[in-house]
Tab-separated table of C-alpha atoms and ligand atoms in Angstrom:
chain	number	residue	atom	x	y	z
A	11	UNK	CA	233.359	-49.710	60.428
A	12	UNK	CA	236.202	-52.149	60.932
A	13	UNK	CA	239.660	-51.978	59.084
A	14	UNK	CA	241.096	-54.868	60.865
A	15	UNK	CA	244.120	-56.488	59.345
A	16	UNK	CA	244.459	-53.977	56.340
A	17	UNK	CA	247.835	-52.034	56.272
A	18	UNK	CA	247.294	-48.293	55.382
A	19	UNK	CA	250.449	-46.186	53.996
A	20	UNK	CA	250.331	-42.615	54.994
A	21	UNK	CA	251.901	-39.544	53.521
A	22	UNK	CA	252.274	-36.459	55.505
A	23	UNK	CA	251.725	-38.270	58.516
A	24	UNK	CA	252.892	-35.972	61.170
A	25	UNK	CA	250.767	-33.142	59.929
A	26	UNK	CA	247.537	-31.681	61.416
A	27	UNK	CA	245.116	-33.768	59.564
A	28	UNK	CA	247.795	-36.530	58.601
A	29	UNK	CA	248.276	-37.391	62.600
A	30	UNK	CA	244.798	-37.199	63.929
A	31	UNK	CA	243.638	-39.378	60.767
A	32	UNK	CA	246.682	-41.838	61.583
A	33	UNK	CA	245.335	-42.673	65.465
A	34	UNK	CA	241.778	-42.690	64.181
A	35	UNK	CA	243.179	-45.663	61.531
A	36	UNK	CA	244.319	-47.158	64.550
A	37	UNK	CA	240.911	-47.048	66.719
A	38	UNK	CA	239.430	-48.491	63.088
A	39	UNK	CA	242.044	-51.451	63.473
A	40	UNK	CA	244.258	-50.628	60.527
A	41	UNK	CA	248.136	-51.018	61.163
A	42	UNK	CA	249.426	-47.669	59.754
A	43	UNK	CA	252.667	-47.109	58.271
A	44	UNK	CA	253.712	-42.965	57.476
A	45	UNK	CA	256.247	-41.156	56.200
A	46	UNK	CA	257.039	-37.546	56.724
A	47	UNK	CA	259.729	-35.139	55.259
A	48	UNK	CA	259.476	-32.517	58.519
A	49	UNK	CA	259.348	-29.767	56.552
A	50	UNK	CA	256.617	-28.714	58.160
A	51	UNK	CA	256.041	-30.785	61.057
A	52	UNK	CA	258.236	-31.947	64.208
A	53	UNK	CA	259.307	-35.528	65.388
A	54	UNK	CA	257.771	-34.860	68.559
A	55	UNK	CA	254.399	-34.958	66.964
A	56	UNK	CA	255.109	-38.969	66.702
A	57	UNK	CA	255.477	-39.493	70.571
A	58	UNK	CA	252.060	-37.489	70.927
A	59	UNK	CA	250.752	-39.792	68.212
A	60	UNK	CA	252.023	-42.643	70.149
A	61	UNK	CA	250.733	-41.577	73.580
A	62	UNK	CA	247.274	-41.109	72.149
A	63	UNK	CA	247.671	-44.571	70.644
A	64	UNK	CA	247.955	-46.320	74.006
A	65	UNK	CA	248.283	-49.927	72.984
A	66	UNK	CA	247.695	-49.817	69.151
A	67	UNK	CA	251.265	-47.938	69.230
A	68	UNK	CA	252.454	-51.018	67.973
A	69	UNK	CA	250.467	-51.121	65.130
A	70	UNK	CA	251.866	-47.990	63.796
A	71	UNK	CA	255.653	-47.064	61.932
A	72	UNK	CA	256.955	-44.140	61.003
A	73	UNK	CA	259.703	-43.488	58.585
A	74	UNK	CA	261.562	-39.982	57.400
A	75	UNK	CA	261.120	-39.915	54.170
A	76	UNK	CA	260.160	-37.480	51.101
A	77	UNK	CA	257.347	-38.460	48.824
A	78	UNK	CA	260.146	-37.286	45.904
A	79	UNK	CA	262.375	-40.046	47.124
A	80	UNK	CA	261.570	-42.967	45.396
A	81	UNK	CA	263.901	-45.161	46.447
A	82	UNK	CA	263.168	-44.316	49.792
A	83	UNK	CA	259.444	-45.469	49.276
A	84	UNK	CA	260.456	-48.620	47.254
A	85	UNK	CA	262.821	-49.480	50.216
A	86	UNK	CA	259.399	-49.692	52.515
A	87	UNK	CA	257.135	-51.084	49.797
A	88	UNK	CA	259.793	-54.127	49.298
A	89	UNK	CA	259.293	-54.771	52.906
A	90	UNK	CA	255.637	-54.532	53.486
A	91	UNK	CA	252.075	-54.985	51.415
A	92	UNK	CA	249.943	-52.191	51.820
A	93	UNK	CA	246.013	-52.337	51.161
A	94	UNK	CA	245.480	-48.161	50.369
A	95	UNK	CA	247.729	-44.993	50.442
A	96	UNK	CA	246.168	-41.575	52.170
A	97	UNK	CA	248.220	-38.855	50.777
A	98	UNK	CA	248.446	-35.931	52.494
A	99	UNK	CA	251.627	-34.582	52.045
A	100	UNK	CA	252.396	-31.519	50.449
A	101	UNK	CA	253.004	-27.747	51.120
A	102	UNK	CA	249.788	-25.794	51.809
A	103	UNK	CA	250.767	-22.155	52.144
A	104	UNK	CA	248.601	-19.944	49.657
A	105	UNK	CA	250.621	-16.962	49.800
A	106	UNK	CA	253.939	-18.783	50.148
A	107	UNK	CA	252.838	-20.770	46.804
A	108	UNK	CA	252.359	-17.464	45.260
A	109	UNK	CA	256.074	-16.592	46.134
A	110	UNK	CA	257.339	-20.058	45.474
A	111	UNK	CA	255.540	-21.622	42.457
A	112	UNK	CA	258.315	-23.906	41.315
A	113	UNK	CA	258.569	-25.452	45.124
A	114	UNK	CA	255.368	-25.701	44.596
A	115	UNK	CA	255.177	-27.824	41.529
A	116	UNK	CA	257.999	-29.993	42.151
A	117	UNK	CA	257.000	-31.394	46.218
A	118	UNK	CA	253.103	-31.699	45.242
A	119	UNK	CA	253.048	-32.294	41.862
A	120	UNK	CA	256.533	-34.155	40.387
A	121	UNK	CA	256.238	-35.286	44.390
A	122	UNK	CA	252.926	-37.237	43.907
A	123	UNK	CA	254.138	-38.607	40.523
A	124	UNK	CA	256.842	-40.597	41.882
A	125	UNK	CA	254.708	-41.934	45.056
A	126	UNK	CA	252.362	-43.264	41.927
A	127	UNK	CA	254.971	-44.620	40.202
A	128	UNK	CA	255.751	-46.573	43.058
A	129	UNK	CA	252.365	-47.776	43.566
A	130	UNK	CA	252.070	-48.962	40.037
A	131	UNK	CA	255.257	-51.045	40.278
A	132	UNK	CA	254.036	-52.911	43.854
A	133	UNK	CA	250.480	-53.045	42.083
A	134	UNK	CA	248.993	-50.989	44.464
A	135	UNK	CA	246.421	-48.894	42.454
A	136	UNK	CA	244.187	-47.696	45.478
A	137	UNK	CA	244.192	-44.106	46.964
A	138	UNK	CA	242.817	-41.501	49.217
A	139	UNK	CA	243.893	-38.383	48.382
A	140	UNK	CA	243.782	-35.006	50.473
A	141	UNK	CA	241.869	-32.436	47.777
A	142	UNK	CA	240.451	-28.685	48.890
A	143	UNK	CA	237.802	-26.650	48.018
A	144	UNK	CA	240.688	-24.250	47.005
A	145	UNK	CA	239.777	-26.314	43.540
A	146	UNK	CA	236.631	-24.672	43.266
A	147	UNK	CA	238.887	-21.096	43.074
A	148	UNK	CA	235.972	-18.411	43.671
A	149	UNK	CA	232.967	-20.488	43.910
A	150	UNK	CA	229.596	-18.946	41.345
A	151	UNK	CA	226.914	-20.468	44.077
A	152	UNK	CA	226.842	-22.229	47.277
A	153	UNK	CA	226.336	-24.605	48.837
A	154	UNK	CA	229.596	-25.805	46.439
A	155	UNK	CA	228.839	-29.118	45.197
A	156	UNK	CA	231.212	-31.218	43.245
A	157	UNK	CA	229.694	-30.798	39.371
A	158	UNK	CA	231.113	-26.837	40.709
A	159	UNK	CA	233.630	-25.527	38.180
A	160	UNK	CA	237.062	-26.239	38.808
A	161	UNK	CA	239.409	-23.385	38.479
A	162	UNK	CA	242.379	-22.220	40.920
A	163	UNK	CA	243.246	-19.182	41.028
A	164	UNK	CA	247.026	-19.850	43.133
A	165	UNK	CA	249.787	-21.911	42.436
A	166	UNK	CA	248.915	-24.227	45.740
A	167	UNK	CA	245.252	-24.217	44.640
A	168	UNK	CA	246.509	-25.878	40.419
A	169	UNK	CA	248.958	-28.094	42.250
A	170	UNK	CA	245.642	-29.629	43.714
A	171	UNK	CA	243.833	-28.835	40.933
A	172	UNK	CA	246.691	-30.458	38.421
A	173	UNK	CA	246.886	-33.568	40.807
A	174	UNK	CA	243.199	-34.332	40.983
A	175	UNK	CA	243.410	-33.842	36.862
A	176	UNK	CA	246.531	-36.593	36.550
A	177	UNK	CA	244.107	-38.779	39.052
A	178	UNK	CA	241.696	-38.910	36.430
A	179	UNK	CA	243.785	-39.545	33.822
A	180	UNK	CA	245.212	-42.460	35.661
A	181	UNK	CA	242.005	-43.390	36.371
A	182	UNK	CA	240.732	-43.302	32.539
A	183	UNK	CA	243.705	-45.388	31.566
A	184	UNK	CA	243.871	-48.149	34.134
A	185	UNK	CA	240.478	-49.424	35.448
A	186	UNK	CA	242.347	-51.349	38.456
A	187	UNK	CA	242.586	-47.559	39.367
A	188	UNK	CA	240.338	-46.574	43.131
A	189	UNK	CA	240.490	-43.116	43.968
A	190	UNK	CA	238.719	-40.808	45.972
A	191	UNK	CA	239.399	-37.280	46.366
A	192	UNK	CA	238.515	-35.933	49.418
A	193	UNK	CA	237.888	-31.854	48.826
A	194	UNK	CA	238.573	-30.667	52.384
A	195	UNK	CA	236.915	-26.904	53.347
A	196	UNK	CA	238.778	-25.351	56.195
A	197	UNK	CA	239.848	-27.542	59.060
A	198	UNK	CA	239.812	-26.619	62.346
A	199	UNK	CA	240.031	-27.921	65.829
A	200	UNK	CA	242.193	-30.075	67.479
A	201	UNK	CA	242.383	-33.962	69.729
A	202	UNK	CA	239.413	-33.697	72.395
A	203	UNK	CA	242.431	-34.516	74.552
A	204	UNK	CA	244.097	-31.487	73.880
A	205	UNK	CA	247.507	-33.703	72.881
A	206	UNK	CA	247.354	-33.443	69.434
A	207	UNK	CA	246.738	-30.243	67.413
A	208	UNK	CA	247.757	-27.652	64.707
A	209	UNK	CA	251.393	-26.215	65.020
A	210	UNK	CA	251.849	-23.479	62.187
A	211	UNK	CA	254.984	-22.733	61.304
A	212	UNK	CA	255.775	-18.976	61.541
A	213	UNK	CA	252.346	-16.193	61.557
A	214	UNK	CA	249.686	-17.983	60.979
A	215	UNK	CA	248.014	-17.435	57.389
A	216	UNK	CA	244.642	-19.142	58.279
A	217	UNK	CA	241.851	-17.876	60.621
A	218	UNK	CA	241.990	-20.026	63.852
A	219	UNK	CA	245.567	-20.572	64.477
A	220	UNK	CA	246.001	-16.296	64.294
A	221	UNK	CA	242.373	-15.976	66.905
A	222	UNK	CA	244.366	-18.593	68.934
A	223	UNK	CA	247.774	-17.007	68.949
A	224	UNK	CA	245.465	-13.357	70.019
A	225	UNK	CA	243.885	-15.837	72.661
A	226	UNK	CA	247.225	-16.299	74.154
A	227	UNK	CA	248.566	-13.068	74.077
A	228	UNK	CA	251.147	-14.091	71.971
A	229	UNK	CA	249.502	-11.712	68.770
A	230	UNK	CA	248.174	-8.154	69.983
A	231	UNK	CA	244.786	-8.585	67.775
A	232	UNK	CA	243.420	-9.720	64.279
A	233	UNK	CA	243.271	-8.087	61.388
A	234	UNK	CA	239.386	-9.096	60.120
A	235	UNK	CA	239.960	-9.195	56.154
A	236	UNK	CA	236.697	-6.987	55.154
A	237	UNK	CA	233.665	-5.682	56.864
A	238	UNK	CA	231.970	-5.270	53.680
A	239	UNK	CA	230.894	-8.292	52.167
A	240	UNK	CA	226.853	-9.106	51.450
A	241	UNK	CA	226.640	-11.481	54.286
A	242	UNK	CA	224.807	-11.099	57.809
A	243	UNK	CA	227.667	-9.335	59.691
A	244	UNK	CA	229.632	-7.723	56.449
A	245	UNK	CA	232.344	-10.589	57.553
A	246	UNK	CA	233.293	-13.600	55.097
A	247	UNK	CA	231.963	-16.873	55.767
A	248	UNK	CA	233.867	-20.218	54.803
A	249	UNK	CA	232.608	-23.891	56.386
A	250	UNK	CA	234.998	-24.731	59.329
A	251	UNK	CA	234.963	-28.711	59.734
A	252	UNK	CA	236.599	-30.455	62.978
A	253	UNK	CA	239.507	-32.270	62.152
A	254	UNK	CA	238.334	-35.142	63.652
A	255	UNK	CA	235.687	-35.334	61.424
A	256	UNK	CA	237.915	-34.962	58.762
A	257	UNK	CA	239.837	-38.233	60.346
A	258	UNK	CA	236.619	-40.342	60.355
A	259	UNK	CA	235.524	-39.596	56.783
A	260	UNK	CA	238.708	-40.470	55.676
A	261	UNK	CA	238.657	-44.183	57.151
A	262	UNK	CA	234.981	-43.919	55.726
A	263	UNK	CA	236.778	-43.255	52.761
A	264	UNK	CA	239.664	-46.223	52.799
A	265	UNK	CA	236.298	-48.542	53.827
A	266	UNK	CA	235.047	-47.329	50.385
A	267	UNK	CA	238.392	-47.730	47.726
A	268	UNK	CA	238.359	-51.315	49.360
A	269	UNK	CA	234.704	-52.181	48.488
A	270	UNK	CA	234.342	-50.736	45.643
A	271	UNK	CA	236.099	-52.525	42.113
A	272	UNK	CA	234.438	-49.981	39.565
A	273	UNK	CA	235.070	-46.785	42.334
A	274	UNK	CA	237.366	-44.980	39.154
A	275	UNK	CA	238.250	-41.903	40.378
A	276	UNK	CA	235.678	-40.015	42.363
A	277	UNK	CA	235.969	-36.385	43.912
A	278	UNK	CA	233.926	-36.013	47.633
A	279	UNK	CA	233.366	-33.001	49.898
A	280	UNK	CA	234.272	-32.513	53.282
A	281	UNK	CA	232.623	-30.185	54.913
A	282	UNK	CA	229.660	-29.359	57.699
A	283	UNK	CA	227.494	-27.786	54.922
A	284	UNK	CA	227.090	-24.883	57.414
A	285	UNK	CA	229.018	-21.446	56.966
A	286	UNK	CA	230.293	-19.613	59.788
A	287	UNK	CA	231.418	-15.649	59.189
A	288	UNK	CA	234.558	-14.075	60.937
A	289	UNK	CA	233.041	-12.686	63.918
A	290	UNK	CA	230.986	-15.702	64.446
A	291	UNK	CA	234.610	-17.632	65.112
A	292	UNK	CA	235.434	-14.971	66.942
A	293	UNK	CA	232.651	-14.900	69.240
A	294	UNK	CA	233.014	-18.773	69.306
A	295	UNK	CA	236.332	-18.386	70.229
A	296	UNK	CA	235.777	-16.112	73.359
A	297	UNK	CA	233.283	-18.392	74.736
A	298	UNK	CA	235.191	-21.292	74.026
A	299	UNK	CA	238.056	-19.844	75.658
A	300	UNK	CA	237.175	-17.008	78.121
A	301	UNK	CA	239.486	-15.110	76.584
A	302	UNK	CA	239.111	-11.472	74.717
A	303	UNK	CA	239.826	-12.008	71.205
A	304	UNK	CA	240.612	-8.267	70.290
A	305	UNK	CA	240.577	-7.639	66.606
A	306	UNK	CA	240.571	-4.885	64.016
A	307	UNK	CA	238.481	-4.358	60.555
A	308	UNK	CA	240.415	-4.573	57.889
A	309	UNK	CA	239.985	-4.286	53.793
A	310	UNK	CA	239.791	-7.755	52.237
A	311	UNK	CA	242.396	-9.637	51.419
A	312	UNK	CA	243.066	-10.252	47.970
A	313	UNK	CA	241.370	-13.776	46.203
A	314	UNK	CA	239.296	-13.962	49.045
A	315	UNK	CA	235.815	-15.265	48.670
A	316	UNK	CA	232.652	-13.559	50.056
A	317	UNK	CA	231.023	-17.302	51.413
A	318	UNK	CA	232.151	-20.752	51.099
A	319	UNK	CA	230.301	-23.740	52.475
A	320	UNK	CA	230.201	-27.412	50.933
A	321	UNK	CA	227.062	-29.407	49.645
A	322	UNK	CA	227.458	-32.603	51.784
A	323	UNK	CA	225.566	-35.193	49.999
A	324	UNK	CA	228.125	-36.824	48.062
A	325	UNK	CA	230.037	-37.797	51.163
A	326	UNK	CA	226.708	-39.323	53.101
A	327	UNK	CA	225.488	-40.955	49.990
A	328	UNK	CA	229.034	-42.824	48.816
A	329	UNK	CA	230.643	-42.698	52.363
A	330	UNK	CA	228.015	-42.860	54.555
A	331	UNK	CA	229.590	-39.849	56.941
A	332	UNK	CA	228.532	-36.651	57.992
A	333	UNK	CA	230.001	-34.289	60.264
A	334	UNK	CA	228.929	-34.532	63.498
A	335	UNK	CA	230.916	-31.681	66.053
A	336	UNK	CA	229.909	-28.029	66.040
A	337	UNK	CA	232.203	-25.237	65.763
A	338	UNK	CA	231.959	-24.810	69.642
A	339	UNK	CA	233.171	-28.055	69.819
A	340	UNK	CA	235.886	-27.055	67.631
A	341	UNK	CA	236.484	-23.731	69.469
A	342	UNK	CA	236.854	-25.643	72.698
A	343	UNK	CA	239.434	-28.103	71.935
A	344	UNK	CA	241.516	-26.381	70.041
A	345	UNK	CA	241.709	-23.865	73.015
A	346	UNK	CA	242.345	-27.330	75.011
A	347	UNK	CA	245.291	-27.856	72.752
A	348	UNK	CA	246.468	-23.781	72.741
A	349	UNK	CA	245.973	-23.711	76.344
A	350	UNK	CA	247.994	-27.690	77.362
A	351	UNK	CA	250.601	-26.379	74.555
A	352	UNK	CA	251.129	-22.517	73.592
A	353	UNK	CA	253.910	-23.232	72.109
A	354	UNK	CA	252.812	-25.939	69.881
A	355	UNK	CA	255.253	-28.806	69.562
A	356	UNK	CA	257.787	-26.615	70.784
A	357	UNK	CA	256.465	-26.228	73.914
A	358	UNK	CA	258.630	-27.535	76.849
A	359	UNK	CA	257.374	-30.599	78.462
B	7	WQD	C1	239.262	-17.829	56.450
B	7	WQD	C2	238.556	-16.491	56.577
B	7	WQD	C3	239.821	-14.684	55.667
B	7	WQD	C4	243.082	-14.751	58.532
B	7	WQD	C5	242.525	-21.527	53.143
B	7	WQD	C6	243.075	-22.114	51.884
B	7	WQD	C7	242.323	-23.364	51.542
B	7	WQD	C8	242.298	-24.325	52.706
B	7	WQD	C9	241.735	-23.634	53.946
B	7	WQD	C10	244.113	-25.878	52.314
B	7	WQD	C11	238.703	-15.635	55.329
B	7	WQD	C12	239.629	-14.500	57.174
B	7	WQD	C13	241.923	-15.055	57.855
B	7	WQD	C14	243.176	-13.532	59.270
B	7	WQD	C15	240.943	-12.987	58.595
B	7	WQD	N1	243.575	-24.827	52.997
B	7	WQD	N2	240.881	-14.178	57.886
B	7	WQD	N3	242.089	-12.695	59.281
B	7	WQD	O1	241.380	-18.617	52.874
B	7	WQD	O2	239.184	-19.784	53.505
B	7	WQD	O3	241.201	-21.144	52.938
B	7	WQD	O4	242.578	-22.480	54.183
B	7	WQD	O5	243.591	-26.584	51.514
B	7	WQD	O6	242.991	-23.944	50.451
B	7	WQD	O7	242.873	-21.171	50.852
B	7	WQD	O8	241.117	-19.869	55.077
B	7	WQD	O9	241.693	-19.359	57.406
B	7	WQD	O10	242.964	-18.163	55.546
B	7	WQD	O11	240.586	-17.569	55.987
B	7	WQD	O12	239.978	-12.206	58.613
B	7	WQD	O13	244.206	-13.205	59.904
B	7	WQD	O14	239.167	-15.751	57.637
B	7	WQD	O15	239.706	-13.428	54.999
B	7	WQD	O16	237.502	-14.895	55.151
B	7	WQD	P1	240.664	-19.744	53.540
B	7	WQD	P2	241.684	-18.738	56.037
């Protein structure tokens, strides 16, 4: 699947999934420009990036910049023609949306407005846009496909849900308009060169960064939300995809707004279409690492669901991708990642 000569603008770029798409781009052939606002990422990420990049480096800018500054964006689409925009930035915190809804609104939803407004004046009218199953709020049945309901039940999880809604309307009101959005389930993993990986800022909300942070003694254990639950082991089961799987079906994705006049605006799992429960990831983990993973049970936590795993079909039948790592794999290089950098980005070179 070749993207050679097309120029790809990125958003978020020097987040988890925005930087492992970005060098996968590259390996594809695209020339890549991204923007990031660091508020929730480091500049060092870009020298990883560009390390990993070896000699497509050269094929790939990166500019500070806020997806709410528009002339910031019109500044780089005066200079350069772009083929497709992956957007990806945005804040992603569940709980810290619940806290902050209006910071919420304004970065991922008024942010996204203006980045479309400045698409629609260059005439660029194709996107990629980063989605979650966090659309699907507390899913009725699974596997989840993407005829599911669609109701969020936290302010991060409408800002999705309100985006992928103006989507459509754009689409319904310009036919020019390609979009695809890509409904991630819960990415994990890291670079299989352990250079690249997921840096959370602060304690860790999600699963895998907190099993990690146990992993390397920096955390004394985890605290297992519920025992309870009608599945297997009482633990809660969600569909962990490696992120760079996630990177791949994105350029599938790109390969797709390009080919396709009529696309409209189409929504697409990501997922393995396999769940995996608590203990199972931390069992993984252990082996993966060699390292105890000591952890406590818990009572749920709040707006959690009892299983979550994606119905896949939509992504081979329009993109032609399907996962293909296994959550060992995912296990074992994040803890190649964890154990090159404990620190994350911060970690002294
Ligand atoms: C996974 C499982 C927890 C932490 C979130 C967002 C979703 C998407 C993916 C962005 C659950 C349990 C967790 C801990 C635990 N992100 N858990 N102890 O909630 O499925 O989805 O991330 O789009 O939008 O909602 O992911 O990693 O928080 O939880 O037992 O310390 O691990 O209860 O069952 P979640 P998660």
């Amino acid at each position: 699947m070749s993207l050679d000569g097309k120029n790809i603008f990125v958003t978020g770029g020097l987040g988890f999934i925005g930087s492992h798409t970005v060098l996968v781009l590259l390996e594809h052939g695209a020339k890549v420009h991204l923007i990031d606002n660091l508020s929730n990422s480091f500049p060092r990420v870009y020298d990883h990036m560009k390390k990993l990049a070896g000699d497509k480096a050269d094929k790939m800018t990166y500019t500070q910049c806020d997806i709410n500054d528009g002339e910031g964006l019109t500044k780089i689409f005066e200079k350069e023609t772009f083929d497709c925009v992956i957007h990806f930035a945005g804040y992603k915190a569940v709980g810290e949306s619940v806290d902050k809804p209006l910071e919420y609104y304004r970065n991922n939803f008024v942010g996204t407005v203006v980045l479309l407004e400045v698409m629609r004046k260059f005439g660029l009218k194709n996107m990629v846009f980063s989605s979650s199953c966090t659309v699907y709020g507390l899913p009725e049945e699974v596997p989840i496909t993407e005829a599911a309901p669609l109701k969020a039940i936290s302010p991060y999880g409408r800002t999705k849900l309100f985006q992928e809604d103006m989507f459509r309307d754009i689409a319904v009101s310009d036919k020019d308009w390609r979009i695809l959005l890509l409904r991630y389930f819960n990415p994990i993993g890291a670079h299989p060169s352990g250079d690249l990986g997921e840096h959370p800022v602060g304690i860790p909300n999600n699963l895998m960064p907190y099993i990690q942070q146990v992993a390397l003694g920096q955390r004394e254990f985890l605290r297992v939300f519920g025992s309870d639950y009608p599945t297997p082991d009482g633990t809660a089961i969600r569909d962990y995809i490696h992120v760079m799987d996630l990177a791949e079906g994105h350029v599938s994705a790109v390969v797709k707004v390009l080919a396709t006049a009529d696309l409209g605006c189409t929504p697409i799992n990501l997922g393995t279409g396999k769940g995996s429960s608590v203990l199972e990831m931390i069992r993984a983990f252990e082996a993966a690492s060699g390292k105890k993973v000591e952890h406590k049970l818990m009572d749920r936590r709040p707006g959690d669901s009892v299983a979550v795993w994606a119905a896949t079909e939509t992504a081979e039948k329009q993109l032609g991708w399907k996962s293909k790592f296994n959550v060992d794999d995912m296990c074992k290089h994040q803890w190649a990642w964890a154990s090159k950098y404990p620190q994350g980005y911060e970690t002294p070179l």
